[in-house]
């Protein structure tokens, strides 16, 4: 007799991508089990700001009010400081007939956000098992994914079976790796990020800040509760120079830049400096028979544009109906359904993938970023448009066209 399944769908990872997928599946009546190696609340190395459109999904998940009650900061937009010292400010303002869900983004500690979001999935019936580390993916005799191997903290392994497995296990996804779905490329930036939280940094306002120079970029954002998230992102090649001294490196970064140093006089670092990297990965396609990837497990390029959480939430919301269709349809149609998921992902995120690469190039070549900051400081409507695209409520097509890109990166060099 066939063994009873442990769930219709096993979701590996209970971060924003896994929670959003589980929420949509559970709401559609699917029996879903989320497995996460961590115990929540758990931290995640991140700059912790969310685009305005993330609030739309959090509202649909019925968790936005609780997040608002937790005391997040409200972000009006973004400020970029170019290597030559030019500043450009863009706001999350209605633009070209497009309106954000809210005219501000949220910034909130991941220890708070992720637990609330995962509880949102629990509230609609998803089962969640914490401290459950997935170590492998099982396949049946046809090669189709049929479950996972889970390790409890005490070290004993269990096999769990399901009709479908979702890999929402973030960067370095075990599901992606075991099925050979994820890859990095030598053309992807290899960067290392250091993140810490401070109190009493001076003059931190309602704009998230990015300070770019020849060595990397530095972000400051108010995340509510009197805390500021402070991040340094540098090429991986500098990791050797850093050695074990990541805190000294971080302190030195601030101390050696007068425009930052003066703002950290009297500031207090209240968390350890956490490090992560390299982080650029992609999967093409993000599925195999019986499984699909979502969130960072499927794609992540660079944190500069700050859209990973939105992409994770949106990815889960998009993936769930395809899984429901695959589970309810004839088995031989499953591959066609999952190919349609891949197509939907490209249509949803393809423009963003291009934009992230263009921004990544501008960061690596200060000439272009200096020009862009000049253009954006002179023409606020261009800055708002770009921030609206990064804020996920304006289509990328409005900036991914030769005219906008010329006006951004090239023409300021011909104007004094
Ligand atoms: C330095 C940095 C700064 C960033 N700043 C921002 C920002 O400001 N705004 C923004 O929107 N995005 C930002 N991002 C990106 C953002 O953090 C991610 O895109 C987002 O967390 C992706 O969500 P996820 O659910 O896919 O993955 P995660 O949030 O990483 O969740 C994955 C979950 O899977 C679990 N897991 C992993 N492996 C296993 C396993 N084997 N078994 C079981 N469970 C497992 C983990 O415990 C975790 O809970 C930043 C990223 C970096 C690196």
GROMACS .gro file of C-alpha atoms and ligand atoms in nm:
model
  469
    1UNK     CA    1   0.000   0.000   0.000
    2UNK     CA    2   0.129   0.347  -0.086
    3UNK     CA    3   0.257   0.548   0.208
    4UNK     CA    4   0.044   0.847   0.306
    5UNK     CA    5   0.203   1.178   0.211
    6UNK     CA    6   0.328   1.418   0.478
    7UNK     CA    7   0.180   1.715   0.291
    8UNK     CA    8   0.047   1.813  -0.050
    9UNK     CA    9   0.322   2.074  -0.073
   10UNK     CA   10   0.641   2.105   0.129
   11UNK     CA   11   0.787   2.457   0.129
   12UNK     CA   12   1.155   2.465   0.224
   13UNK     CA   13   1.224   2.800   0.395
   14UNK     CA   14   0.990   3.026   0.590
   15UNK     CA   15   1.132   3.367   0.488
   16UNK     CA   16   0.918   3.612   0.287
   17UNK     CA   17   0.916   3.388  -0.024
   18UNK     CA   18   0.822   3.070   0.161
   19UNK     CA   19   0.566   3.242   0.382
   20UNK     CA   20   0.400   3.413   0.087
   21UNK     CA   21   0.387   3.089  -0.116
   22UNK     CA   22   0.250   2.895   0.183
   23UNK     CA   23  -0.006   3.166   0.254
   24UNK     CA   24  -0.144   3.165  -0.100
   25UNK     CA   25  -0.148   2.784  -0.114
   26UNK     CA   26  -0.315   2.742   0.224
   27UNK     CA   27  -0.576   3.001   0.130
   28UNK     CA   28  -0.649   2.797  -0.183
   29UNK     CA   29  -0.717   2.493   0.038
   30UNK     CA   30  -0.385   2.315  -0.019
   31UNK     CA   31  -0.229   2.120   0.271
   32UNK     CA   32   0.111   2.288   0.305
   33UNK     CA   33   0.403   2.225   0.539
   34UNK     CA   34   0.678   2.487   0.578
   35UNK     CA   35   1.016   2.364   0.702
   36UNK     CA   36   1.274   2.614   0.826
   37UNK     CA   37   1.611   2.539   0.979
   38UNK     CA   38   1.584   2.847   1.204
   39UNK     CA   39   1.373   2.922   1.506
   40UNK     CA   40   1.175   3.245   1.467
   41UNK     CA   41   1.231   3.527   1.535
   42UNK     CA   42   1.550   3.486   1.331
   43UNK     CA   43   1.770   3.755   1.185
   44UNK     CA   44   1.874   3.792   0.822
   45UNK     CA   45   2.157   4.009   0.696
   46UNK     CA   46   1.966   4.275   0.505
   47UNK     CA   47   1.928   4.653   0.473
   48UNK     CA   48   1.564   4.600   0.581
   49UNK     CA   49   1.366   4.839   0.364
   50UNK     CA   50   1.063   4.741   0.164
   51UNK     CA   51   0.932   4.899  -0.152
   52UNK     CA   52   0.583   5.059  -0.129
   53UNK     CA   53   0.430   4.774  -0.329
   54UNK     CA   54   0.544   4.518  -0.072
   55UNK     CA   55   0.276   4.671   0.152
   56UNK     CA   56   0.010   4.570  -0.101
   57UNK     CA   57   0.106   4.203  -0.064
   58UNK     CA   58   0.144   4.230   0.314
   59UNK     CA   59  -0.204   4.382   0.326
   60UNK     CA   60  -0.343   4.094   0.117
   61UNK     CA   61  -0.177   3.856   0.364
   62UNK     CA   62  -0.355   4.039   0.649
   63UNK     CA   63  -0.028   4.120   0.826
   64UNK     CA   64   0.026   4.485   0.733
   65UNK     CA   65  -0.157   4.625   1.037
   66UNK     CA   66   0.053   4.417   1.274
   67UNK     CA   67   0.372   4.527   1.100
   68UNK     CA   68   0.259   4.890   1.128
   69UNK     CA   69   0.189   4.837   1.500
   70UNK     CA   70   0.545   4.706   1.547
   71UNK     CA   71   0.678   5.058   1.482
   72UNK     CA   72   0.856   5.046   1.144
   73UNK     CA   73   1.005   5.358   0.989
   74UNK     CA   74   0.822   5.510   0.691
   75UNK     CA   75   1.050   5.586   0.397
   76UNK     CA   76   0.962   5.868   0.162
   77UNK     CA   77   1.219   5.766  -0.101
   78UNK     CA   78   1.590   5.723  -0.164
   79UNK     CA   79   1.897   5.948  -0.164
   80UNK     CA   80   2.210   5.852  -0.356
   81UNK     CA   81   2.548   6.020  -0.306
   82UNK     CA   82   2.773   5.973  -0.609
   83UNK     CA   83   3.151   5.928  -0.584
   84UNK     CA   84   3.203   6.297  -0.676
   85UNK     CA   85   2.978   6.412  -0.389
   86UNK     CA   86   2.665   6.495  -0.592
   87UNK     CA   87   2.341   6.399  -0.419
   88UNK     CA   88   2.021   6.287  -0.593
   89UNK     CA   89   1.688   6.245  -0.411
   90UNK     CA   90   1.388   6.057  -0.547
   91UNK     CA   91   1.052   6.008  -0.379
   92UNK     CA   92   0.785   5.740  -0.394
   93UNK     CA   93   0.546   5.985  -0.560
   94UNK     CA   94   0.262   5.911  -0.802
   95UNK     CA   95   0.416   5.947  -1.143
   96UNK     CA   96   0.318   5.911  -1.510
   97UNK     CA   97  -0.030   5.802  -1.394
   98UNK     CA   98   0.105   5.526  -1.167
   99UNK     CA   99   0.026   5.531  -0.797
  100UNK     CA  100   0.204   5.339  -0.521
  101UNK     CA  101  -0.007   5.131  -0.282
  102UNK     CA  102   0.123   5.368  -0.011
  103UNK     CA  103   0.335   5.676  -0.082
  104UNK     CA  104   0.603   5.540   0.149
  105UNK     CA  105   0.805   5.224   0.188
  106UNK     CA  106   0.855   5.050   0.520
  107UNK     CA  107   1.183   4.980   0.696
  108UNK     CA  108   1.167   4.725   0.974
  109UNK     CA  109   1.392   4.475   1.149
  110UNK     CA  110   1.385   4.133   0.983
  111UNK     CA  111   1.353   3.977   1.329
  112UNK     CA  112   1.011   4.147   1.344
  113UNK     CA  113   0.897   4.134   0.982
  114UNK     CA  114   0.970   3.771   0.900
  115UNK     CA  115   0.803   3.631   1.208
  116UNK     CA  116   0.484   3.831   1.148
  117UNK     CA  117   0.475   3.728   0.782
  118UNK     CA  118   0.528   3.360   0.865
  119UNK     CA  119   0.256   3.379   1.130
  120UNK     CA  120   0.030   3.518   0.856
  121UNK     CA  121   0.075   3.189   0.667
  122UNK     CA  122   0.006   2.992   0.987
  123UNK     CA  123  -0.312   3.192   1.044
  124UNK     CA  124  -0.466   3.063   0.719
  125UNK     CA  125  -0.375   2.701   0.789
  126UNK     CA  126  -0.013   2.645   0.678
  127UNK     CA  127   0.174   2.411   0.913
  128UNK     CA  128   0.520   2.532   1.008
  129UNK     CA  129   0.804   2.327   1.152
  130UNK     CA  130   1.101   2.526   1.282
  131UNK     CA  131   1.450   2.388   1.350
  132UNK     CA  132   1.396   2.155   1.054
  133UNK     CA  133   1.698   2.171   0.821
  134UNK     CA  134   1.646   2.019   0.478
  135UNK     CA  135   1.959   1.843   0.362
  136UNK     CA  136   1.845   1.667   0.048
  137UNK     CA  137   1.571   1.630  -0.210
  138UNK     CA  138   1.417   1.289  -0.287
  139UNK     CA  139   1.302   1.173  -0.631
  140UNK     CA  140   1.075   0.888  -0.734
  141UNK     CA  141   1.150   0.624  -1.000
  142UNK     CA  142   1.058   0.866  -1.283
  143UNK     CA  143   1.304   1.130  -1.156
  144UNK     CA  144   1.025   1.357  -1.031
  145UNK     CA  145   1.083   1.529  -0.696
  146UNK     CA  146   0.880   1.348  -0.429
  147UNK     CA  147   0.996   1.487  -0.094
  148UNK     CA  148   1.289   1.597   0.120
  149UNK     CA  149   1.525   1.475   0.389
  150UNK     CA  150   1.508   1.678   0.709
  151UNK     CA  151   1.759   1.692   0.992
  152UNK     CA  152   1.645   1.780   1.344
  153UNK     CA  153   1.889   1.970   1.572
  154UNK     CA  154   1.965   1.645   1.757
  155UNK     CA  155   2.090   1.511   1.426
  156UNK     CA  156   1.843   1.239   1.327
  157UNK     CA  157   1.732   1.239   0.961
  158UNK     CA  158   1.370   1.195   0.847
  159UNK     CA  159   1.224   1.153   0.500
  160UNK     CA  160   0.912   1.357   0.428
  161UNK     CA  161   0.702   1.304   0.116
  162UNK     CA  162   0.477   1.541  -0.076
  163UNK     CA  163   0.324   1.594  -0.417
  164UNK     CA  164   0.528   1.909  -0.471
  165UNK     CA  165   0.834   2.075  -0.314
  166UNK     CA  166   0.900   2.450  -0.318
  167UNK     CA  167   1.257   2.572  -0.274
  168UNK     CA  168   1.223   2.902  -0.083
  169UNK     CA  169   1.544   2.847   0.108
  170UNK     CA  170   1.720   3.165   0.004
  171UNK     CA  171   2.074   3.217  -0.127
  172UNK     CA  172   2.268   2.892  -0.154
  173UNK     CA  173   1.937   2.704  -0.173
  174UNK     CA  174   1.978   2.334  -0.096
  175UNK     CA  175   1.684   2.252  -0.322
  176UNK     CA  176   1.837   2.451  -0.610
  177UNK     CA  177   2.180   2.298  -0.557
  178UNK     CA  178   2.068   1.937  -0.526
  179UNK     CA  179   1.867   1.968  -0.849
  180UNK     CA  180   2.139   2.168  -1.023
  181UNK     CA  181   1.899   2.453  -1.097
  182UNK     CA  182   2.095   2.751  -0.964
  183UNK     CA  183   2.415   2.895  -1.101
  184UNK     CA  184   2.641   3.193  -1.064
  185UNK     CA  185   2.824   3.350  -1.354
  186UNK     CA  186   3.162   3.516  -1.384
  187UNK     CA  187   2.969   3.816  -1.518
  188UNK     CA  188   2.778   3.848  -1.190
  189UNK     CA  189   2.928   4.085  -0.933
  190UNK     CA  190   3.102   3.907  -0.647
  191UNK     CA  191   3.027   4.131  -0.351
  192UNK     CA  192   3.047   4.105   0.023
  193UNK     CA  193   2.808   4.289   0.258
  194UNK     CA  194   2.860   4.389   0.620
  195UNK     CA  195   2.558   4.503   0.821
  196UNK     CA  196   2.519   4.642   1.175
  197UNK     CA  197   2.264   4.844   1.371
  198UNK     CA  198   2.333   5.177   1.537
  199UNK     CA  199   2.162   5.428   1.760
  200UNK     CA  200   2.201   5.806   1.738
  201UNK     CA  201   2.342   5.846   1.387
  202UNK     CA  202   2.291   6.214   1.306
  203UNK     CA  203   2.056   6.356   1.043
  204UNK     CA  204   1.893   6.030   0.934
  205UNK     CA  205   1.568   6.140   0.774
  206UNK     CA  206   1.286   5.981   0.578
  207UNK     CA  207   1.503   5.895   0.277
  208UNK     CA  208   1.701   5.570   0.265
  209UNK     CA  209   2.061   5.662   0.179
  210UNK     CA  210   2.322   5.505  -0.048
  211UNK     CA  211   2.671   5.655  -0.055
  212UNK     CA  212   2.871   5.519  -0.346
  213UNK     CA  213   3.244   5.562  -0.393
  214UNK     CA  214   3.531   5.393  -0.573
  215UNK     CA  215   3.558   5.117  -0.316
  216UNK     CA  216   3.195   5.013  -0.276
  217UNK     CA  217   2.871   5.149  -0.134
  218UNK     CA  218   2.737   5.235   0.209
  219UNK     CA  219   2.372   5.248   0.313
  220UNK     CA  220   2.196   5.404   0.611
  221UNK     CA  221   1.829   5.363   0.684
  222UNK     CA  222   1.608   5.425   0.985
  223UNK     CA  223   1.439   5.093   1.071
  224UNK     CA  224   1.221   5.218   1.357
  225UNK     CA  225   1.258   5.182   1.733
  226UNK     CA  226   1.548   5.432   1.732
  227UNK     CA  227   1.767   5.193   1.528
  228UNK     CA  228   1.952   5.261   1.205
  229UNK     CA  229   2.057   4.983   0.972
  230UNK     CA  230   2.405   5.056   0.838
  231UNK     CA  231   2.555   4.846   0.556
  232UNK     CA  232   2.878   4.837   0.358
  233UNK     CA  233   2.894   4.645   0.030
  234UNK     CA  234   3.236   4.588  -0.131
  235UNK     CA  235   3.384   4.364  -0.400
  236UNK     CA  236   3.462   4.016  -0.266
  237UNK     CA  237   3.829   4.076  -0.350
  238UNK     CA  238   3.849   4.302  -0.044
  239UNK     CA  239   3.752   4.017   0.190
  240UNK     CA  240   4.116   3.909   0.213
  241UNK     CA  241   4.223   4.258   0.316
  242UNK     CA  242   3.952   4.251   0.584
  243UNK     CA  243   4.064   3.917   0.728
  244UNK     CA  244   3.889   3.846   1.056
  245UNK     CA  245   3.861   4.216   1.136
  246UNK     CA  246   3.522   4.297   0.990
  247UNK     CA  247   3.433   4.534   1.277
  248UNK     CA  248   3.759   4.727   1.232
  249UNK     CA  249   3.698   4.740   0.856
  250UNK     CA  250   3.348   4.876   0.916
  251UNK     CA  251   3.468   5.138   1.166
  252UNK     CA  252   3.753   5.236   0.936
  253UNK     CA  253   3.515   5.279   0.643
  254UNK     CA  254   3.315   5.535   0.840
  255UNK     CA  255   3.615   5.708   1.001
  256UNK     CA  256   3.794   5.760   0.670
  257UNK     CA  257   3.503   5.942   0.505
  258UNK     CA  258   3.443   6.287   0.662
  259UNK     CA  259   3.085   6.315   0.530
  260UNK     CA  260   3.002   5.993   0.721
  261UNK     CA  261   3.237   6.031   1.018
  262UNK     CA  262   3.077   6.356   1.136
  263UNK     CA  263   2.736   6.187   1.144
  264UNK     CA  264   2.863   5.896   1.357
  265UNK     CA  265   3.008   6.115   1.632
  266UNK     CA  266   2.822   5.998   1.945
  267UNK     CA  267   2.658   5.706   1.760
  268UNK     CA  268   2.656   5.365   1.925
  269UNK     CA  269   2.676   5.030   1.746
  270UNK     CA  270   2.428   4.798   1.914
  271UNK     CA  271   2.466   4.476   1.714
  272UNK     CA  272   2.762   4.277   1.588
  273UNK     CA  273   2.878   4.339   1.233
  274UNK     CA  274   2.728   4.052   1.030
  275UNK     CA  275   2.870   3.952   0.693
  276UNK     CA  276   2.724   3.780   0.388
  277UNK     CA  277   2.836   3.720   0.032
  278UNK     CA  278   2.881   3.662  -0.250
  279UNK     CA  279   2.511   3.685  -0.332
  280UNK     CA  280   2.445   3.691  -0.706
  281UNK     CA  281   2.275   3.372  -0.829
  282UNK     CA  282   2.018   3.285  -1.092
  283UNK     CA  283   1.817   2.983  -1.202
  284UNK     CA  284   1.698   2.929  -1.557
  285UNK     CA  285   1.455   2.762  -1.538
  286UNK     CA  286   1.340   2.788  -1.177
  287UNK     CA  287   1.163   2.453  -1.184
  288UNK     CA  288   1.201   2.080  -1.243
  289UNK     CA  289   0.933   1.810  -1.239
  290UNK     CA  290   0.767   1.822  -0.894
  291UNK     CA  291   0.945   2.135  -0.773
  292UNK     CA  292   0.991   2.510  -0.821
  293UNK     CA  293   1.217   2.778  -0.675
  294UNK     CA  294   1.107   3.119  -0.550
  295UNK     CA  295   1.264   3.428  -0.389
  296UNK     CA  296   1.644   3.439  -0.349
  297UNK     CA  297   1.658   3.064  -0.414
  298UNK     CA  298   1.553   3.146  -0.771
  299UNK     CA  299   1.734   3.479  -0.826
  300UNK     CA  300   1.925   3.745  -0.646
  301UNK     CA  301   2.160   3.996  -0.799
  302UNK     CA  302   2.257   4.288  -0.576
  303UNK     CA  303   2.099   4.463  -0.278
  304UNK     CA  304   2.146   4.819  -0.415
  305UNK     CA  305   1.792   4.861  -0.549
  306UNK     CA  306   1.644   4.701  -0.237
  307UNK     CA  307   1.376   4.486  -0.395
  308UNK     CA  308   1.457   4.137  -0.273
  309UNK     CA  309   1.179   4.123  -0.015
  310UNK     CA  310   0.920   4.247  -0.262
  311UNK     CA  311   1.041   3.997  -0.524
  312UNK     CA  312   1.021   3.718  -0.265
  313UNK     CA  313   0.667   3.809  -0.157
  314UNK     CA  314   0.549   3.864  -0.514
  315UNK     CA  315   0.721   3.548  -0.634
  316UNK     CA  316   0.531   3.338  -0.378
  317UNK     CA  317   0.203   3.502  -0.467
  318UNK     CA  318   0.269   3.429  -0.837
  319UNK     CA  319   0.389   3.072  -0.794
  320UNK     CA  320   0.100   2.939  -0.582
  321UNK     CA  321  -0.171   2.936  -0.855
  322UNK     CA  322   0.062   2.742  -1.087
  323UNK     CA  323   0.115   2.479  -0.816
  324UNK     CA  324  -0.259   2.457  -0.755
  325UNK     CA  325  -0.314   2.407  -1.129
  326UNK     CA  326  -0.038   2.144  -1.143
  327UNK     CA  327  -0.184   1.953  -0.847
  328UNK     CA  328  -0.539   1.963  -0.980
  329UNK     CA  329  -0.457   1.889  -1.345
  330UNK     CA  330  -0.345   1.575  -1.523
  331UNK     CA  331   0.011   1.473  -1.418
  332UNK     CA  332   0.134   1.479  -1.778
  333UNK     CA  333   0.044   1.850  -1.798
  334UNK     CA  334   0.260   1.948  -1.501
  335UNK     CA  335   0.567   2.043  -1.703
  336UNK     CA  336   0.360   2.272  -1.923
  337UNK     CA  337   0.218   2.445  -1.616
  338UNK     CA  338   0.563   2.494  -1.466
  339UNK     CA  339   0.698   2.626  -1.797
  340UNK     CA  340   0.419   2.884  -1.778
  341UNK     CA  341   0.544   2.979  -1.428
  342UNK     CA  342   0.888   3.042  -1.578
  343UNK     CA  343   0.734   3.261  -1.847
  344UNK     CA  344   0.535   3.455  -1.589
  345UNK     CA  345   0.852   3.512  -1.386
  346UNK     CA  346   1.032   3.653  -1.687
  347UNK     CA  347   0.746   3.882  -1.769
  348UNK     CA  348   0.716   3.999  -1.406
  349UNK     CA  349   1.085   4.036  -1.320
  350UNK     CA  350   1.269   4.047  -1.656
  351UNK     CA  351   1.277   4.429  -1.667
  352UNK     CA  352   1.404   4.442  -1.309
  353UNK     CA  353   1.679   4.192  -1.386
  354UNK     CA  354   1.799   4.423  -1.665
  355UNK     CA  355   1.773   4.735  -1.449
  356UNK     CA  356   1.967   4.570  -1.165
  357UNK     CA  357   2.247   4.487  -1.406
  358UNK     CA  358   2.257   4.842  -1.541
  359UNK     CA  359   2.267   4.984  -1.186
  360UNK     CA  360   2.536   4.728  -1.098
  361UNK     CA  361   2.745   4.851  -1.391
  362UNK     CA  362   2.699   5.216  -1.288
  363UNK     CA  363   2.819   5.133  -0.936
  364UNK     CA  364   3.129   4.965  -1.075
  365UNK     CA  365   3.211   5.261  -1.305
  366UNK     CA  366   3.196   5.590  -1.111
  367UNK     CA  367   3.196   5.792  -1.437
  368UNK     CA  368   2.842   5.670  -1.507
  369UNK     CA  369   2.718   5.708  -1.151
  370UNK     CA  370   2.855   6.063  -1.127
  371UNK     CA  371   2.672   6.151  -1.449
  372UNK     CA  372   2.353   5.988  -1.323
  373UNK     CA  373   2.363   6.175  -0.992
  374UNK     CA  374   2.414   6.503  -1.179
  375UNK     CA  375   2.118   6.429  -1.406
  376UNK     CA  376   1.893   6.322  -1.120
  377UNK     CA  377   1.982   6.619  -0.899
  378UNK     CA  378   1.891   6.857  -1.183
  379UNK     CA  379   1.577   6.675  -1.289
  380UNK     CA  380   1.370   6.562  -0.993
  381UNK     CA  381   1.109   6.403  -1.222
  382UNK     CA  382   1.375   6.161  -1.348
  383UNK     CA  383   1.478   6.075  -0.992
  384UNK     CA  384   1.116   6.014  -0.888
  385UNK     CA  385   1.061   5.798  -1.196
  386UNK     CA  386   1.365   5.582  -1.119
  387UNK     CA  387   1.269   5.549  -0.752
  388UNK     CA  388   0.912   5.462  -0.857
  389UNK     CA  389   1.050   5.181  -1.075
  390UNK     CA  390   1.271   5.058  -0.790
  391UNK     CA  391   0.963   5.095  -0.568
  392UNK     CA  392   0.782   4.844  -0.791
  393UNK     CA  393   0.484   5.059  -0.894
  394UNK     CA  394   0.614   5.201  -1.223
  395UNK     CA  395   0.690   4.966  -1.514
  396UNK     CA  396   1.058   4.928  -1.596
  397UNK     CA  397   0.991   5.010  -1.964
  398UNK     CA  398   0.975   5.382  -1.872
  399UNK     CA  399   1.343   5.383  -1.775
  400UNK     CA  400   1.473   5.094  -1.985
  401UNK     CA  401   1.470   5.291  -2.307
  402UNK     CA  402   1.764   5.446  -2.494
  403UNK     CA  403   1.644   5.802  -2.440
  404UNK     CA  404   1.611   5.778  -2.060
  405UNK     CA  405   1.940   5.590  -2.028
  406UNK     CA  406   2.121   5.845  -2.249
  407UNK     CA  407   1.981   6.135  -2.043
  408UNK     CA  408   2.083   5.954  -1.724
  409UNK     CA  409   2.430   5.826  -1.795
  410UNK     CA  410   2.574   6.015  -2.092
  411UNK     CA  411   2.426   6.360  -2.156
  412UNK     CA  412   2.520   6.515  -1.814
  413UNK     CA  413   2.887   6.484  -1.920
  414UNK     CA  414   2.820   6.736  -2.199
  415UNK     CA  415   2.656   6.991  -1.969
  416UNK     CA  416   2.838   7.207  -1.720
  417LIG     C1  417   2.333   4.281   0.228
  417LIG     C2  418   2.192   4.265   0.179
  417LIG     C3  419   2.104   4.370   0.193
  417LIG     C4  420   1.973   4.356   0.148
  417LIG     N1  421   1.888   4.461   0.163
  417LIG     C5  422   1.761   4.451   0.118
  417LIG     C6  423   1.667   4.557   0.137
  417LIG     O1  424   1.697   4.659   0.198
  417LIG     N2  425   1.542   4.539   0.088
  417LIG     C7  426   1.504   4.426   0.024
  417LIG     O2  427   1.389   4.418  -0.019
  417LIG     N3  428   1.588   4.324   0.008
  417LIG     C8  429   1.715   4.333   0.054
  417LIG     N4  430   1.799   4.227   0.041
  417LIG     C9  431   1.750   4.104  -0.019
  417LIG    C10  432   1.660   4.030   0.078
  417LIG     O3  433   1.723   4.010   0.202
  417LIG    C11  434   1.622   3.894   0.018
  417LIG     O4  435   1.592   3.912  -0.118
  417LIG    C12  436   1.502   3.829   0.088
  417LIG     O5  437   1.532   3.799   0.222
  417LIG    C13  438   1.462   3.702   0.013
  417LIG     O6  439   1.366   3.631   0.085
  417LIG     P1  440   1.361   3.471   0.076
  417LIG     O7  441   1.242   3.430   0.153
  417LIG     O8  442   1.378   3.429  -0.063
  417LIG     O9  443   1.495   3.425   0.150
  417LIG     P2  444   1.537   3.438   0.304
  417LIG    O10  445   1.480   3.561   0.361
  417LIG    O11  446   1.684   3.420   0.305
  417LIG    O12  447   1.467   3.315   0.373
  417LIG    C14  448   1.512   3.184   0.348
  417LIG    C15  449   1.470   3.096   0.465
  417LIG    O13  450   1.509   2.963   0.435
  417LIG    C16  451   1.562   2.903   0.550
  417LIG     N5  452   1.653   2.797   0.504
  417LIG    C17  453   1.769   2.812   0.436
  417LIG     N6  454   1.823   2.692   0.409
  417LIG    C18  455   1.739   2.600   0.462
  417LIG    C19  456   1.740   2.458   0.469
  417LIG     N7  457   1.840   2.388   0.414
  417LIG     N8  458   1.639   2.395   0.530
  417LIG    C20  459   1.537   2.466   0.586
  417LIG     N9  460   1.532   2.600   0.586
  417LIG    C21  461   1.631   2.667   0.522
  417LIG    C22  462   1.633   3.016   0.624
  417LIG    O14  463   1.644   2.988   0.762
  417LIG    C23  464   1.540   3.133   0.596
  417LIG    O15  465   1.444   3.151   0.698
  417LIG    C24  466   1.931   4.238   0.086
  417LIG    C25  467   2.020   4.131   0.073
  417LIG    C26  468   2.150   4.143   0.118
  417LIG    C27  469   2.245   4.029   0.104
   0.00000   0.00000   0.00000
